[in-house]
mmCIF file of C-alpha atoms in Angstrom:
data_model
loop_
_atom_site.group_PDB
_atom_site.id
_atom_site.type_symbol
_atom_site.label_atom_id
_atom_site.label_comp_id
_atom_site.label_asym_id
_atom_site.label_seq_id
_atom_site.Cartn_x
_atom_site.Cartn_y
_atom_site.Cartn_z
ATOM 1 C CA GLY A 1 27.341 -21.840 54.936
ATOM 2 C CA LEU A 2 27.224 -20.615 51.333
ATOM 3 C CA TRP A 3 23.909 -22.311 50.624
ATOM 4 C CA ASN A 4 22.352 -21.107 53.869
ATOM 5 C CA ARG A 5 23.142 -17.544 52.918
ATOM 6 C CA PHE A 6 21.103 -17.981 49.758
ATOM 7 C CA LEU A 7 18.212 -20.057 50.961
ATOM 8 C CA PHE A 8 16.827 -22.213 53.730
ATOM 9 C CA PHE A 9 15.880 -25.501 52.122
ATOM 10 C CA TYR A 10 12.653 -27.285 52.800
ATOM 11 C CA GLN A 11 13.633 -30.947 52.762
ATOM 12 C CA PRO A 12 10.998 -33.459 51.702
ATOM 13 C CA ASP A 13 10.189 -36.288 54.091
ATOM 14 C CA ASN A 14 12.601 -39.156 53.485
ATOM 15 C CA ARG A 15 11.998 -41.342 56.537
ATOM 16 C CA GLU A 16 11.497 -44.577 54.637
ATOM 17 C CA ASN A 17 14.949 -44.317 53.009
ATOM 18 C CA LEU A 18 16.967 -43.493 56.117
ATOM 19 C CA ILE A 19 19.468 -46.021 57.438
ATOM 20 C CA ALA A 20 21.773 -46.035 60.430
ATOM 21 C CA SER A 21 25.099 -44.365 59.664
ATOM 22 C CA HIS A 22 27.096 -47.410 60.748
ATOM 23 C CA LYS A 23 25.215 -49.464 58.101
ATOM 24 C CA ALA A 24 25.751 -46.963 55.301
ATOM 25 C CA SER A 25 28.329 -47.759 52.656
ATOM 26 C CA LYS A 26 31.677 -46.132 53.331
ATOM 27 C CA ILE A 27 33.094 -43.425 51.122
ATOM 28 C CA ASP A 28 35.978 -44.691 49.043
ATOM 29 C CA PRO A 29 39.182 -43.507 50.807
ATOM 30 C CA LYS A 30 40.557 -42.215 47.487
ATOM 31 C CA VAL A 31 37.444 -40.072 46.969
ATOM 32 C CA ALA A 32 37.635 -38.770 50.555
ATOM 33 C CA SER A 33 41.344 -38.008 50.146
ATOM 34 C CA ASN A 34 40.778 -36.142 46.856
ATOM 35 C CA TRP A 35 37.971 -34.155 48.464
ATOM 36 C CA ASP A 36 40.184 -33.193 51.413
ATOM 37 C CA LYS A 37 43.063 -32.145 49.134
ATOM 38 C CA THR A 38 40.744 -30.057 46.956
ATOM 39 C CA ILE A 39 39.153 -28.248 49.900
ATOM 40 C CA ARG A 40 42.580 -27.568 51.447
ATOM 41 C CA ARG A 41 43.844 -26.115 48.137
ATOM 42 C CA LEU A 42 40.835 -23.806 48.000
ATOM 43 C CA LEU A 43 41.116 -22.684 51.602
ATOM 44 C CA ASN A 44 44.889 -22.232 51.521
ATOM 45 C CA SER A 45 44.801 -20.320 48.236
ATOM 46 C CA ASN A 46 42.316 -17.848 49.639
ATOM 47 C CA HIS A 47 44.700 -16.790 52.407
ATOM 48 C CA LYS A 48 47.984 -16.617 50.518
ATOM 49 C CA GLY A 49 49.159 -13.055 50.268
ATOM 50 C CA THR A 50 46.887 -11.829 53.042
ATOM 51 C CA LYS A 51 47.750 -9.178 55.551
ATOM 52 C CA PRO A 52 46.565 -9.120 59.144
ATOM 53 C CA TYR A 53 43.990 -6.494 59.971
ATOM 54 C CA VAL A 54 45.281 -4.435 62.892
ATOM 55 C CA ASN A 55 43.108 -2.262 65.150
ATOM 56 C CA ARG A 56 44.227 1.234 66.137
ATOM 57 C CA ASP A 57 45.423 -0.129 69.466
ATOM 58 C CA GLY A 58 47.742 -2.530 67.633
ATOM 59 C CA THR A 59 45.838 -5.761 68.225
ATOM 60 C CA LYS A 60 45.624 -8.169 65.329
ATOM 61 C CA VAL A 61 41.996 -8.977 64.533
ATOM 62 C CA GLN A 62 41.941 -11.286 61.529
ATOM 63 C CA GLN A 63 43.542 -12.116 58.239
ATOM 64 C CA VAL A 64 42.030 -10.095 55.402
ATOM 65 C CA PRO A 65 42.002 -12.103 52.180
ATOM 66 C CA ILE A 66 42.844 -10.458 48.914
ATOM 67 C CA ARG A 67 39.728 -10.183 46.786
ATOM 68 C CA HIS A 68 39.872 -11.944 43.457
ATOM 69 C CA ARG A 69 37.820 -10.966 40.446
ATOM 70 C CA ILE A 70 37.065 -13.881 38.158
ATOM 71 C CA PRO A 71 35.664 -12.627 34.852
ATOM 72 C CA LEU A 72 33.036 -14.372 32.771
ATOM 73 C CA SER A 73 34.049 -15.916 29.466
ATOM 74 C CA GLU A 74 32.143 -14.711 26.408
ATOM 75 C CA GLY A 75 29.911 -17.800 26.505
ATOM 76 C CA ALA A 76 29.270 -17.422 30.238
ATOM 77 C CA GLN A 77 28.378 -13.758 29.732
ATOM 78 C CA LYS A 78 25.740 -14.754 27.150
ATOM 79 C CA VAL A 79 24.294 -17.356 29.541
ATOM 80 C CA LYS A 80 24.201 -14.749 32.338
ATOM 81 C CA GLU A 81 22.450 -12.207 30.123
ATOM 82 C CA GLY A 82 19.870 -14.781 29.006
ATOM 83 C CA PHE A 83 19.233 -15.788 32.613
ATOM 84 C CA GLU A 84 18.870 -12.165 33.647
ATOM 85 C CA GLU A 85 16.273 -11.586 30.916
ATOM 86 C CA SER A 86 14.343 -14.687 31.989
ATOM 87 C CA ILE A 87 14.381 -13.564 35.631
ATOM 88 C CA LEU A 88 13.064 -10.126 34.626
ATOM 89 C CA ARG A 89 10.165 -11.854 32.828
ATOM 90 C CA GLU A 90 9.513 -14.288 35.684
ATOM 91 C CA ILE A 91 9.175 -11.590 38.373
ATOM 92 C CA GLN A 92 6.369 -9.803 36.533
ATOM 93 C CA ILE A 93 2.805 -10.007 37.830
ATOM 94 C CA GLY A 94 1.210 -13.342 37.036
ATOM 95 C CA HIS A 95 4.503 -15.165 36.503
ATOM 96 C CA ARG A 96 6.316 -17.854 38.491
ATOM 97 C CA LEU A 97 8.555 -15.617 40.629
ATOM 98 C CA GLU A 98 6.084 -12.779 41.144
ATOM 99 C CA LYS A 99 5.617 -13.375 44.872
ATOM 100 C CA VAL A 100 9.337 -13.855 45.572
ATOM 101 C CA HIS A 101 10.591 -11.038 43.358
ATOM 102 C CA GLN A 102 12.919 -9.619 46.018
ATOM 103 C CA TRP A 103 14.809 -12.905 46.283
ATOM 104 C CA ALA A 104 14.623 -13.459 42.518
ATOM 105 C CA GLY A 105 16.319 -10.113 41.977
ATOM 106 C CA LYS A 106 19.398 -11.682 43.558
ATOM 107 C CA ALA A 107 19.256 -14.870 41.477
ATOM 108 C CA VAL A 108 21.670 -13.737 38.768
ATOM 109 C CA GLY A 109 24.322 -12.748 41.330
ATOM 110 C CA ILE A 110 23.805 -16.040 43.121
ATOM 111 C CA ALA A 111 24.324 -17.921 39.853
ATOM 112 C CA VAL A 112 27.567 -16.052 39.121
ATOM 113 C CA ARG A 113 28.893 -16.839 42.618
ATOM 114 C CA ILE A 114 27.994 -20.503 42.259
ATOM 115 C CA ALA A 115 29.637 -20.618 38.810
ATOM 116 C CA SER A 116 32.841 -19.084 40.178
ATOM 117 C CA ASP A 117 32.861 -21.571 43.064
ATOM 118 C CA MET A 118 32.425 -24.432 40.603
ATOM 119 C CA GLU A 119 35.223 -23.124 38.408
ATOM 120 C CA LEU A 120 37.599 -22.759 41.356
ATOM 121 C CA PHE A 121 36.666 -26.173 42.724
ATOM 122 C CA GLU A 122 37.402 -27.795 39.352
ATOM 123 C CA ARG A 123 40.793 -26.060 39.171
ATOM 124 C CA ALA A 124 41.682 -27.024 42.754
ATOM 125 C CA TYR A 125 40.613 -30.601 42.068
ATOM 126 C CA GLY A 126 42.975 -30.551 39.077
ATOM 127 C CA GLY A 127 45.890 -29.722 41.379
ATOM 128 C CA ILE A 128 46.222 -25.996 40.758
ATOM 129 C CA GLU A 129 47.327 -24.171 43.912
ATOM 130 C CA GLY A 130 48.101 -20.726 45.237
ATOM 131 C CA ALA A 131 47.476 -17.559 43.265
ATOM 132 C CA GLN A 132 47.320 -19.572 40.011
ATOM 133 C CA LEU A 133 43.979 -20.954 41.178
ATOM 134 C CA PHE A 134 42.337 -17.568 40.599
ATOM 135 C CA LYS A 135 43.837 -16.927 37.143
ATOM 136 C CA THR A 136 40.856 -18.173 35.191
ATOM 137 C CA THR A 137 37.532 -17.161 33.724
ATOM 138 C CA ILE A 138 34.099 -18.571 34.431
ATOM 139 C CA SER A 139 33.314 -20.999 31.632
ATOM 140 C CA GLN A 140 30.024 -21.263 29.799
ATOM 141 C CA LYS A 141 29.600 -24.791 31.166
ATOM 142 C CA SER A 142 29.990 -23.635 34.792
ATOM 143 C CA MET A 143 27.552 -20.773 34.231
ATOM 144 C CA GLU A 144 24.976 -23.087 32.639
ATOM 145 C CA MET A 145 25.206 -25.509 35.568
ATOM 146 C CA ALA A 146 24.935 -22.649 38.061
ATOM 147 C CA VAL A 147 21.793 -21.359 36.351
ATOM 148 C CA GLN A 148 20.258 -24.829 36.655
ATOM 149 C CA ILE A 149 21.162 -24.934 40.361
ATOM 150 C CA VAL A 150 19.597 -21.519 40.972
ATOM 151 C CA ASP A 151 16.473 -22.633 39.115
ATOM 152 C CA VAL A 152 16.143 -25.515 41.596
ATOM 153 C CA LEU A 153 16.836 -23.125 44.487
ATOM 154 C CA ALA A 154 14.052 -20.888 43.169
ATOM 155 C CA ASP A 155 11.575 -23.775 43.312
ATOM 156 C CA HIS A 156 12.578 -24.459 46.912
ATOM 157 C CA PHE A 157 12.351 -20.777 47.783
ATOM 158 C CA ILE A 158 8.883 -20.466 46.246
ATOM 159 C CA TYR A 159 7.741 -23.442 48.299
ATOM 160 C CA VAL A 160 9.216 -22.147 51.532
ATOM 161 C CA MET A 161 7.934 -18.595 51.133
ATOM 162 C CA GLU A 162 4.535 -19.286 49.517
ATOM 163 C CA VAL A 163 3.379 -22.707 50.619
ATOM 164 C CA LYS A 164 5.053 -22.624 54.035
ATOM 165 C CA ALA A 165 4.531 -18.895 54.534
ATOM 166 C CA ARG A 166 4.574 -19.314 58.311
ATOM 167 C CA PHE A 167 8.191 -20.478 58.115
ATOM 168 C CA ASP A 168 10.373 -17.668 59.434
ATOM 169 C CA PRO A 169 14.087 -18.425 58.854
ATOM 170 C CA VAL A 170 15.230 -15.843 61.412
ATOM 171 C CA MET A 171 13.024 -17.266 64.158
ATOM 172 C CA TYR A 172 13.913 -20.806 63.105
ATOM 173 C CA VAL A 173 17.613 -20.085 63.646
ATOM 174 C CA TYR A 174 16.894 -18.132 66.837
ATOM 175 C CA ASP A 175 14.829 -20.989 68.269
ATOM 176 C CA LYS A 176 17.640 -23.462 67.586
#
């Protein structure tokens, strides 16, 4: 869901490499177990300390998670600022992101969100649970990796919006 909010990927044709799922190698049970534990830690941590949202008529609607602010470390802040400057250059006329400047204007925020997700995932994988999971800062390493991910997303977005200009994500979803 997170990735779909940022971008609809155009997937290259991979027909020659596809195999039947029952012939694919199985995921190591230890890896699958670690993945499950990590995801559960993340999901459970997000709802600890939540309060139910109640309508005026007294009906409970949903749990409202407490928002967590995860600050950038000094190194991550420098990476973010450098990325922001590069994006501002790239959206100018005649540059790579000129024709997708509206999306590119969101790229820095996308990178920060990805970096925070990566930081939280690493902490959950390390066994940290509950409110302690959110007591961290975004590291320079996580921010650098997130910038690289967004750079790849930008290439995909350029392709989808320029080369495949007839692709309409809203109609694509509607038609499905």
